[in-house]
């Protein structure tokens, strides 16, 4: 299963970026979808997630009010709108799908897209 992430780039502090992730419909429709971020020397951390129907979202404190996660069920696409970017947002962003089926959790990852924010 392959999740295709895109949208990263190099921007100045204060700018915006929008990340996208396309997943197979068989996975997307039944999965909690999330965005994770990894920076050198640190573990990958979940920064935002959204439930299968999009009714509930969760964010880490450092991105609340700046980032918005959403999902387009018709296009099997997960998005992350990132506003007011700062250098601490720099990292590789991964999309993730996880779902509970047959008594166990299964997870899938995208290839990562690099976001670089300069001051």
PDB file of N, CA and C in Angstrom, residues 3-74:
ATOM      1  N   UNK A   3       1.042   5.435   0.077  1.00  0.00           N
ATOM      2  CA  UNK A   3       0.446   6.747   0.231  1.00  0.00           C
ATOM      3  C   UNK A   3       1.379   7.737  -0.439  1.00  0.00           C
ATOM      4  N   UNK A   4       0.836   8.628  -1.247  1.00  0.00           N
ATOM      5  CA  UNK A   4       1.635   9.574  -2.005  1.00  0.00           C
ATOM      6  C   UNK A   4       1.492  10.970  -1.413  1.00  0.00           C
ATOM      7  N   UNK A   5       2.557  11.442  -0.785  1.00  0.00           N
ATOM      8  CA  UNK A   5       2.548  12.769  -0.177  1.00  0.00           C
ATOM      9  C   UNK A   5       3.245  13.766  -1.090  1.00  0.00           C
ATOM     10  N   UNK A   6       2.785  15.001  -1.052  1.00  0.00           N
ATOM     11  CA  UNK A   6       3.384  16.051  -1.872  1.00  0.00           C
ATOM     12  C   UNK A   6       3.101  17.405  -1.236  1.00  0.00           C
ATOM     13  N   UNK A   7       3.769  18.432  -1.747  1.00  0.00           N
ATOM     14  CA  UNK A   7       3.476  19.788  -1.317  1.00  0.00           C
ATOM     15  C   UNK A   7       4.550  20.461  -0.490  1.00  0.00           C
ATOM     16  N   UNK A   8       5.585  19.730  -0.121  1.00  0.00           N
ATOM     17  CA  UNK A   8       6.646  20.343   0.665  1.00  0.00           C
ATOM     18  C   UNK A   8       7.432  21.356  -0.149  1.00  0.00           C
ATOM     19  N   UNK A   9       8.303  22.092   0.531  1.00  0.00           N
ATOM     20  CA  UNK A   9       9.117  23.072  -0.147  1.00  0.00           C
ATOM     21  C   UNK A   9       9.883  23.913   0.838  1.00  0.00           C
ATOM     22  N   UNK A  10      10.571  24.903   0.323  1.00  0.00           N
ATOM     23  CA  UNK A  10      11.356  25.838   1.134  1.00  0.00           C
ATOM     24  C   UNK A  10      10.690  27.196   1.112  1.00  0.00           C
ATOM     25  N   UNK A  11      10.382  27.703   2.294  1.00  0.00           N
ATOM     26  CA  UNK A  11       9.686  28.983   2.397  1.00  0.00           C
ATOM     27  C   UNK A  11      10.299  29.835   3.504  1.00  0.00           C
ATOM     28  N   UNK A  12       9.926  31.095   3.513  1.00  0.00           N
ATOM     29  CA  UNK A  12      10.338  32.015   4.572  1.00  0.00           C
ATOM     30  C   UNK A  12       9.353  31.917   5.732  1.00  0.00           C
ATOM     31  N   UNK A  13       9.817  32.264   6.893  1.00  0.00           N
ATOM     32  CA  UNK A  13       8.941  32.304   8.067  1.00  0.00           C
ATOM     33  C   UNK A  13       7.738  33.202   7.781  1.00  0.00           C
ATOM     34  N   UNK A  14       6.572  32.747   8.222  1.00  0.00           N
ATOM     35  CA  UNK A  14       5.344  33.482   7.993  1.00  0.00           C
ATOM     36  C   UNK A  14       4.565  33.038   6.771  1.00  0.00           C
ATOM     37  N   UNK A  15       5.204  32.250   5.929  1.00  0.00           N
ATOM     38  CA  UNK A  15       4.545  31.792   4.708  1.00  0.00           C
ATOM     39  C   UNK A  15       3.619  30.609   4.995  1.00  0.00           C
ATOM     40  N   UNK A  16       2.959  30.169   3.937  1.00  0.00           N
ATOM     41  CA  UNK A  16       2.032  29.037   4.033  1.00  0.00           C
ATOM     42  C   UNK A  16       2.421  27.952   3.034  1.00  0.00           C
ATOM     43  N   UNK A  17       2.077  26.737   3.391  1.00  0.00           N
ATOM     44  CA  UNK A  17       2.213  25.602   2.490  1.00  0.00           C
ATOM     45  C   UNK A  17       1.008  24.696   2.690  1.00  0.00           C
ATOM     46  N   UNK A  18       0.706  23.933   1.663  1.00  0.00           N
ATOM     47  CA  UNK A  18      -0.373  22.954   1.759  1.00  0.00           C
ATOM     48  C   UNK A  18       0.163  21.601   1.328  1.00  0.00           C
ATOM     49  N   UNK A  19       0.109  20.647   2.222  1.00  0.00           N
ATOM     50  CA  UNK A  19       0.529  19.286   1.928  1.00  0.00           C
ATOM     51  C   UNK A  19      -0.676  18.449   1.536  1.00  0.00           C
ATOM     52  N   UNK A  20      -0.433  17.507   0.653  1.00  0.00           N
ATOM     53  CA  UNK A  20      -1.494  16.596   0.233  1.00  0.00           C
ATOM     54  C   UNK A  20      -0.984  15.166   0.274  1.00  0.00           C
ATOM     55  N   UNK A  21      -1.902  14.250   0.472  1.00  0.00           N
ATOM     56  CA  UNK A  21      -1.558  12.831   0.517  1.00  0.00           C
ATOM     57  C   UNK A  21      -2.716  12.052  -0.087  1.00  0.00           C
ATOM     58  N   UNK A  22      -2.421  11.284  -1.105  1.00  0.00           N
ATOM     59  CA  UNK A  22      -3.440  10.466  -1.757  1.00  0.00           C
ATOM     60  C   UNK A  22      -3.256   9.017  -1.317  1.00  0.00           C
ATOM     61  N   UNK A  23      -4.339   8.396  -0.948  1.00  0.00           N
ATOM     62  CA  UNK A  23      -4.299   7.015  -0.485  1.00  0.00           C
ATOM     63  C   UNK A  23      -5.295   6.174  -1.274  1.00  0.00           C
ATOM     64  N   UNK A  24      -5.059   4.879  -1.358  1.00  0.00           N
ATOM     65  CA  UNK A  24      -6.042   4.004  -1.993  1.00  0.00           C
ATOM     66  C   UNK A  24      -7.380   4.088  -1.262  1.00  0.00           C
ATOM     67  N   UNK A  25      -8.450   4.077  -2.017  1.00  0.00           N
ATOM     68  CA  UNK A  25      -9.780   4.219  -1.413  1.00  0.00           C
ATOM     69  C   UNK A  25     -10.043   3.157  -0.366  1.00  0.00           C
ATOM     70  N   UNK A  26      -9.548   1.950  -0.591  1.00  0.00           N
ATOM     71  CA  UNK A  26      -9.786   0.846   0.340  1.00  0.00           C
ATOM     72  C   UNK A  26      -9.181   1.118   1.707  1.00  0.00           C
ATOM     73  N   UNK A  27      -8.155   1.940   1.746  1.00  0.00           N
ATOM     74  CA  UNK A  27      -7.501   2.308   3.003  1.00  0.00           C
ATOM     75  C   UNK A  27      -8.082   3.610   3.548  1.00  0.00           C
ATOM     76  N   UNK A  28      -8.215   4.583   2.679  1.00  0.00           N
ATOM     77  CA  UNK A  28      -8.570   5.941   3.096  1.00  0.00           C
ATOM     78  C   UNK A  28      -9.907   5.989   3.812  1.00  0.00           C
ATOM     79  N   UNK A  29     -10.889   5.334   3.277  1.00  0.00           N
ATOM     80  CA  UNK A  29     -12.258   5.476   3.777  1.00  0.00           C
ATOM     81  C   UNK A  29     -12.445   4.926   5.187  1.00  0.00           C
ATOM     82  N   UNK A  30     -11.596   4.041   5.616  1.00  0.00           N
ATOM     83  CA  UNK A  30     -11.793   3.401   6.918  1.00  0.00           C
ATOM     84  C   UNK A  30     -10.698   3.727   7.922  1.00  0.00           C
ATOM     85  N   UNK A  31      -9.810   4.635   7.565  1.00  0.00           N
ATOM     86  CA  UNK A  31      -8.643   4.894   8.409  1.00  0.00           C
ATOM     87  C   UNK A  31      -8.678   6.243   9.103  1.00  0.00           C
ATOM     88  N   UNK A  32      -8.116   6.261  10.289  1.00  0.00           N
ATOM     89  CA  UNK A  32      -7.731   7.522  10.901  1.00  0.00           C
ATOM     90  C   UNK A  32      -6.503   7.990  10.132  1.00  0.00           C
ATOM     91  N   UNK A  33      -6.543   9.202   9.633  1.00  0.00           N
ATOM     92  CA  UNK A  33      -5.443   9.725   8.839  1.00  0.00           C
ATOM     93  C   UNK A  33      -4.691  10.766   9.658  1.00  0.00           C
ATOM     94  N   UNK A  34      -3.392  10.778   9.498  1.00  0.00           N
ATOM     95  CA  UNK A  34      -2.609  11.723  10.279  1.00  0.00           C
ATOM     96  C   UNK A  34      -1.390  12.229   9.533  1.00  0.00           C
ATOM     97  N   UNK A  35      -0.871  13.328  10.019  1.00  0.00           N
ATOM     98  CA  UNK A  35       0.398  13.875   9.556  1.00  0.00           C
ATOM     99  C   UNK A  35       1.396  13.795  10.705  1.00  0.00           C
ATOM    100  N   UNK A  36       2.569  13.293  10.379  1.00  0.00           N
ATOM    101  CA  UNK A  36       3.658  13.194  11.336  1.00  0.00           C
ATOM    102  C   UNK A  36       4.816  14.031  10.826  1.00  0.00           C
ATOM    103  N   UNK A  37       5.639  14.444  11.755  1.00  0.00           N
ATOM    104  CA  UNK A  37       6.810  15.250  11.401  1.00  0.00           C
ATOM    105  C   UNK A  37       8.044  14.654  12.072  1.00  0.00           C
ATOM    106  N   UNK A  38       9.119  14.614  11.315  1.00  0.00           N
ATOM    107  CA  UNK A  38      10.382  14.135  11.874  1.00  0.00           C
ATOM    108  C   UNK A  38      11.485  15.124  11.590  1.00  0.00           C
ATOM    109  N   UNK A  39      12.231  15.455  12.623  1.00  0.00           N
ATOM    110  CA  UNK A  39      13.383  16.339  12.500  1.00  0.00           C
ATOM    111  C   UNK A  39      14.622  15.573  12.946  1.00  0.00           C
ATOM    112  N   UNK A  40      15.806  15.994  12.490  1.00  0.00           N
ATOM    113  CA  UNK A  40      17.034  15.271  12.831  1.00  0.00           C
ATOM    114  C   UNK A  40      17.209  15.088  14.333  1.00  0.00           C
ATOM    115  N   UNK A  41      17.488  13.881  14.731  1.00  0.00           N
ATOM    116  CA  UNK A  41      17.741  13.606  16.133  1.00  0.00           C
ATOM    117  C   UNK A  41      16.506  13.422  16.980  1.00  0.00           C
ATOM    118  N   UNK A  42      15.353  13.525  16.376  1.00  0.00           N
ATOM    119  CA  UNK A  42      14.110  13.382  17.130  1.00  0.00           C
ATOM    120  C   UNK A  42      13.252  12.282  16.530  1.00  0.00           C
ATOM    121  N   UNK A  43      12.402  11.766  17.384  1.00  0.00           N
ATOM    122  CA  UNK A  43      11.474  10.747  16.907  1.00  0.00           C
ATOM    123  C   UNK A  43      10.362  11.392  16.073  1.00  0.00           C
ATOM    124  N   UNK A  44       9.810  10.594  15.210  1.00  0.00           N
ATOM    125  CA  UNK A  44       8.681  11.059  14.427  1.00  0.00           C
ATOM    126  C   UNK A  44       7.501  11.306  15.368  1.00  0.00           C
ATOM    127  N   UNK A  45       6.862  12.464  15.233  1.00  0.00           N
ATOM    128  CA  UNK A  45       5.756  12.794  16.113  1.00  0.00           C
ATOM    129  C   UNK A  45       4.509  13.118  15.302  1.00  0.00           C
ATOM    130  N   UNK A  46       3.392  12.733  15.874  1.00  0.00           N
ATOM    131  CA  UNK A  46       2.119  13.047  15.245  1.00  0.00           C
ATOM    132  C   UNK A  46       1.794  14.507  15.502  1.00  0.00           C
ATOM    133  N   UNK A  47       1.473  15.264  14.485  1.00  0.00           N
ATOM    134  CA  UNK A  47       1.138  16.668  14.672  1.00  0.00           C
ATOM    135  C   UNK A  47      -0.337  16.947  14.437  1.00  0.00           C
ATOM    136  N   UNK A  48      -1.003  16.105  13.671  1.00  0.00           N
ATOM    137  CA  UNK A  48      -2.433  16.295  13.436  1.00  0.00           C
ATOM    138  C   UNK A  48      -3.030  14.983  12.943  1.00  0.00           C
ATOM    139  N   UNK A  49      -4.267  14.751  13.318  1.00  0.00           N
ATOM    140  CA  UNK A  49      -4.957  13.573  12.815  1.00  0.00           C
ATOM    141  C   UNK A  49      -6.439  13.858  12.674  1.00  0.00           C
ATOM    142  N   UNK A  50      -7.110  13.050  11.867  1.00  0.00           N
ATOM    143  CA  UNK A  50      -8.523  13.246  11.591  1.00  0.00           C
ATOM    144  C   UNK A  50      -9.184  11.883  11.485  1.00  0.00           C
ATOM    145  N   UNK A  51     -10.386  11.792  12.029  1.00  0.00           N
ATOM    146  CA  UNK A  51     -11.116  10.524  12.033  1.00  0.00           C
ATOM    147  C   UNK A  51     -11.651  10.190  10.640  1.00  0.00           C
ATOM    148  N   UNK A  52     -12.066   8.940  10.419  1.00  0.00           N
ATOM    149  CA  UNK A  52     -12.434   8.506   9.062  1.00  0.00           C
ATOM    150  C   UNK A  52     -13.466   9.376   8.348  1.00  0.00           C
ATOM    151  N   UNK A  53     -14.454   9.873   9.059  1.00  0.00           N
ATOM    152  CA  UNK A  53     -15.465  10.715   8.412  1.00  0.00           C
ATOM    153  C   UNK A  53     -15.185  12.199   8.572  1.00  0.00           C
ATOM    154  N   UNK A  54     -14.085  12.510   9.234  1.00  0.00           N
ATOM    155  CA  UNK A  54     -13.698  13.905   9.375  1.00  0.00           C
ATOM    156  C   UNK A  54     -14.410  14.641  10.487  1.00  0.00           C
ATOM    157  N   UNK A  55     -15.076  13.913  11.378  1.00  0.00           N
ATOM    158  CA  UNK A  55     -15.853  14.581  12.422  1.00  0.00           C
ATOM    159  C   UNK A  55     -14.972  15.112  13.552  1.00  0.00           C
ATOM    160  N   UNK A  56     -13.802  14.553  13.703  1.00  0.00           N
ATOM    161  CA  UNK A  56     -12.958  14.951  14.814  1.00  0.00           C
ATOM    162  C   UNK A  56     -11.511  15.106  14.368  1.00  0.00           C
ATOM    163  N   UNK A  57     -10.869  16.161  14.864  1.00  0.00           N
ATOM    164  CA  UNK A  57      -9.461  16.408  14.561  1.00  0.00           C
ATOM    165  C   UNK A  57      -8.687  16.620  15.855  1.00  0.00           C
ATOM    166  N   UNK A  58      -7.421  16.330  15.800  1.00  0.00           N
ATOM    167  CA  UNK A  58      -6.528  16.508  16.941  1.00  0.00           C
ATOM    168  C   UNK A  58      -5.242  17.144  16.463  1.00  0.00           C
ATOM    169  N   UNK A  59      -4.710  18.072  17.261  1.00  0.00           N
ATOM    170  CA  UNK A  59      -3.460  18.748  16.915  1.00  0.00           C
ATOM    171  C   UNK A  59      -2.544  18.795  18.134  1.00  0.00           C
ATOM    172  N   UNK A  60      -1.250  18.818  17.872  1.00  0.00           N
ATOM    173  CA  UNK A  60      -0.342  19.121  18.976  1.00  0.00           C
ATOM    174  C   UNK A  60      -0.401  20.631  19.231  1.00  0.00           C
ATOM    175  N   UNK A  61      -0.041  21.007  20.443  1.00  0.00           N
ATOM    176  CA  UNK A  61      -0.205  22.399  20.856  1.00  0.00           C
ATOM    177  C   UNK A  61       0.544  23.378  19.948  1.00  0.00           C
ATOM    178  N   UNK A  62       1.710  22.994  19.484  1.00  0.00           N
ATOM    179  CA  UNK A  62       2.545  23.937  18.745  1.00  0.00           C
ATOM    180  C   UNK A  62       1.980  24.313  17.371  1.00  0.00           C
ATOM    181  N   UNK A  63       1.015  23.557  16.870  1.00  0.00           N
ATOM    182  CA  UNK A  63       0.448  23.884  15.552  1.00  0.00           C
ATOM    183  C   UNK A  63      -1.006  24.320  15.631  1.00  0.00           C
ATOM    184  N   UNK A  64      -1.595  24.258  16.799  1.00  0.00           N
ATOM    185  CA  UNK A  64      -2.991  24.668  16.943  1.00  0.00           C
ATOM    186  C   UNK A  64      -3.171  26.115  16.511  1.00  0.00           C
ATOM    187  N   UNK A  65      -4.211  26.352  15.725  1.00  0.00           N
ATOM    188  CA  UNK A  65      -4.491  27.694  15.251  1.00  0.00           C
ATOM    189  C   UNK A  65      -3.721  28.082  14.000  1.00  0.00           C
ATOM    190  N   UNK A  66      -2.725  27.271  13.627  1.00  0.00           N
ATOM    191  CA  UNK A  66      -1.935  27.563  12.414  1.00  0.00           C
ATOM    192  C   UNK A  66      -2.126  26.495  11.335  1.00  0.00           C
ATOM    193  N   UNK A  67      -2.267  25.263  11.751  1.00  0.00           N
ATOM    194  CA  UNK A  67      -2.415  24.154  10.810  1.00  0.00           C
ATOM    195  C   UNK A  67      -3.855  23.653  10.822  1.00  0.00           C
ATOM    196  N   UNK A  68      -4.303  23.212   9.668  1.00  0.00           N
ATOM    197  CA  UNK A  68      -5.628  22.620   9.554  1.00  0.00           C
ATOM    198  C   UNK A  68      -5.555  21.335   8.740  1.00  0.00           C
ATOM    199  N   UNK A  69      -5.986  20.255   9.343  1.00  0.00           N
ATOM    200  CA  UNK A  69      -6.023  18.970   8.644  1.00  0.00           C
ATOM    201  C   UNK A  69      -7.425  18.754   8.104  1.00  0.00           C
ATOM    202  N   UNK A  70      -7.505  18.193   6.913  1.00  0.00           N
ATOM    203  CA  UNK A  70      -8.802  17.917   6.310  1.00  0.00           C
ATOM    204  C   UNK A  70      -8.685  16.717   5.391  1.00  0.00           C
ATOM    205  N   UNK A  71      -9.837  16.167   5.034  1.00  0.00           N
ATOM    206  CA  UNK A  71      -9.833  15.035   4.119  1.00  0.00           C
ATOM    207  C   UNK A  71     -10.960  15.191   3.122  1.00  0.00           C
ATOM    208  N   UNK A  72     -10.649  14.850   1.893  1.00  0.00           N
ATOM    209  CA  UNK A  72     -11.632  14.877   0.814  1.00  0.00           C
ATOM    210  C   UNK A  72     -11.960  13.425   0.481  1.00  0.00           C
ATOM    211  N   UNK A  73     -13.108  12.983   0.948  1.00  0.00           N
ATOM    212  CA  UNK A  73     -13.463  11.581   0.791  1.00  0.00           C
ATOM    213  C   UNK A  73     -13.640  11.215  -0.682  1.00  0.00           C
ATOM    214  N   UNK A  74     -14.159  12.137  -1.481  1.00  0.00           N
ATOM    215  CA  UNK A  74     -14.385  11.861  -2.899  1.00  0.00           C
ATOM    216  C   UNK A  74     -13.080  11.654  -3.654  1.00  0.00           C
TER     217      UNK A  74
END
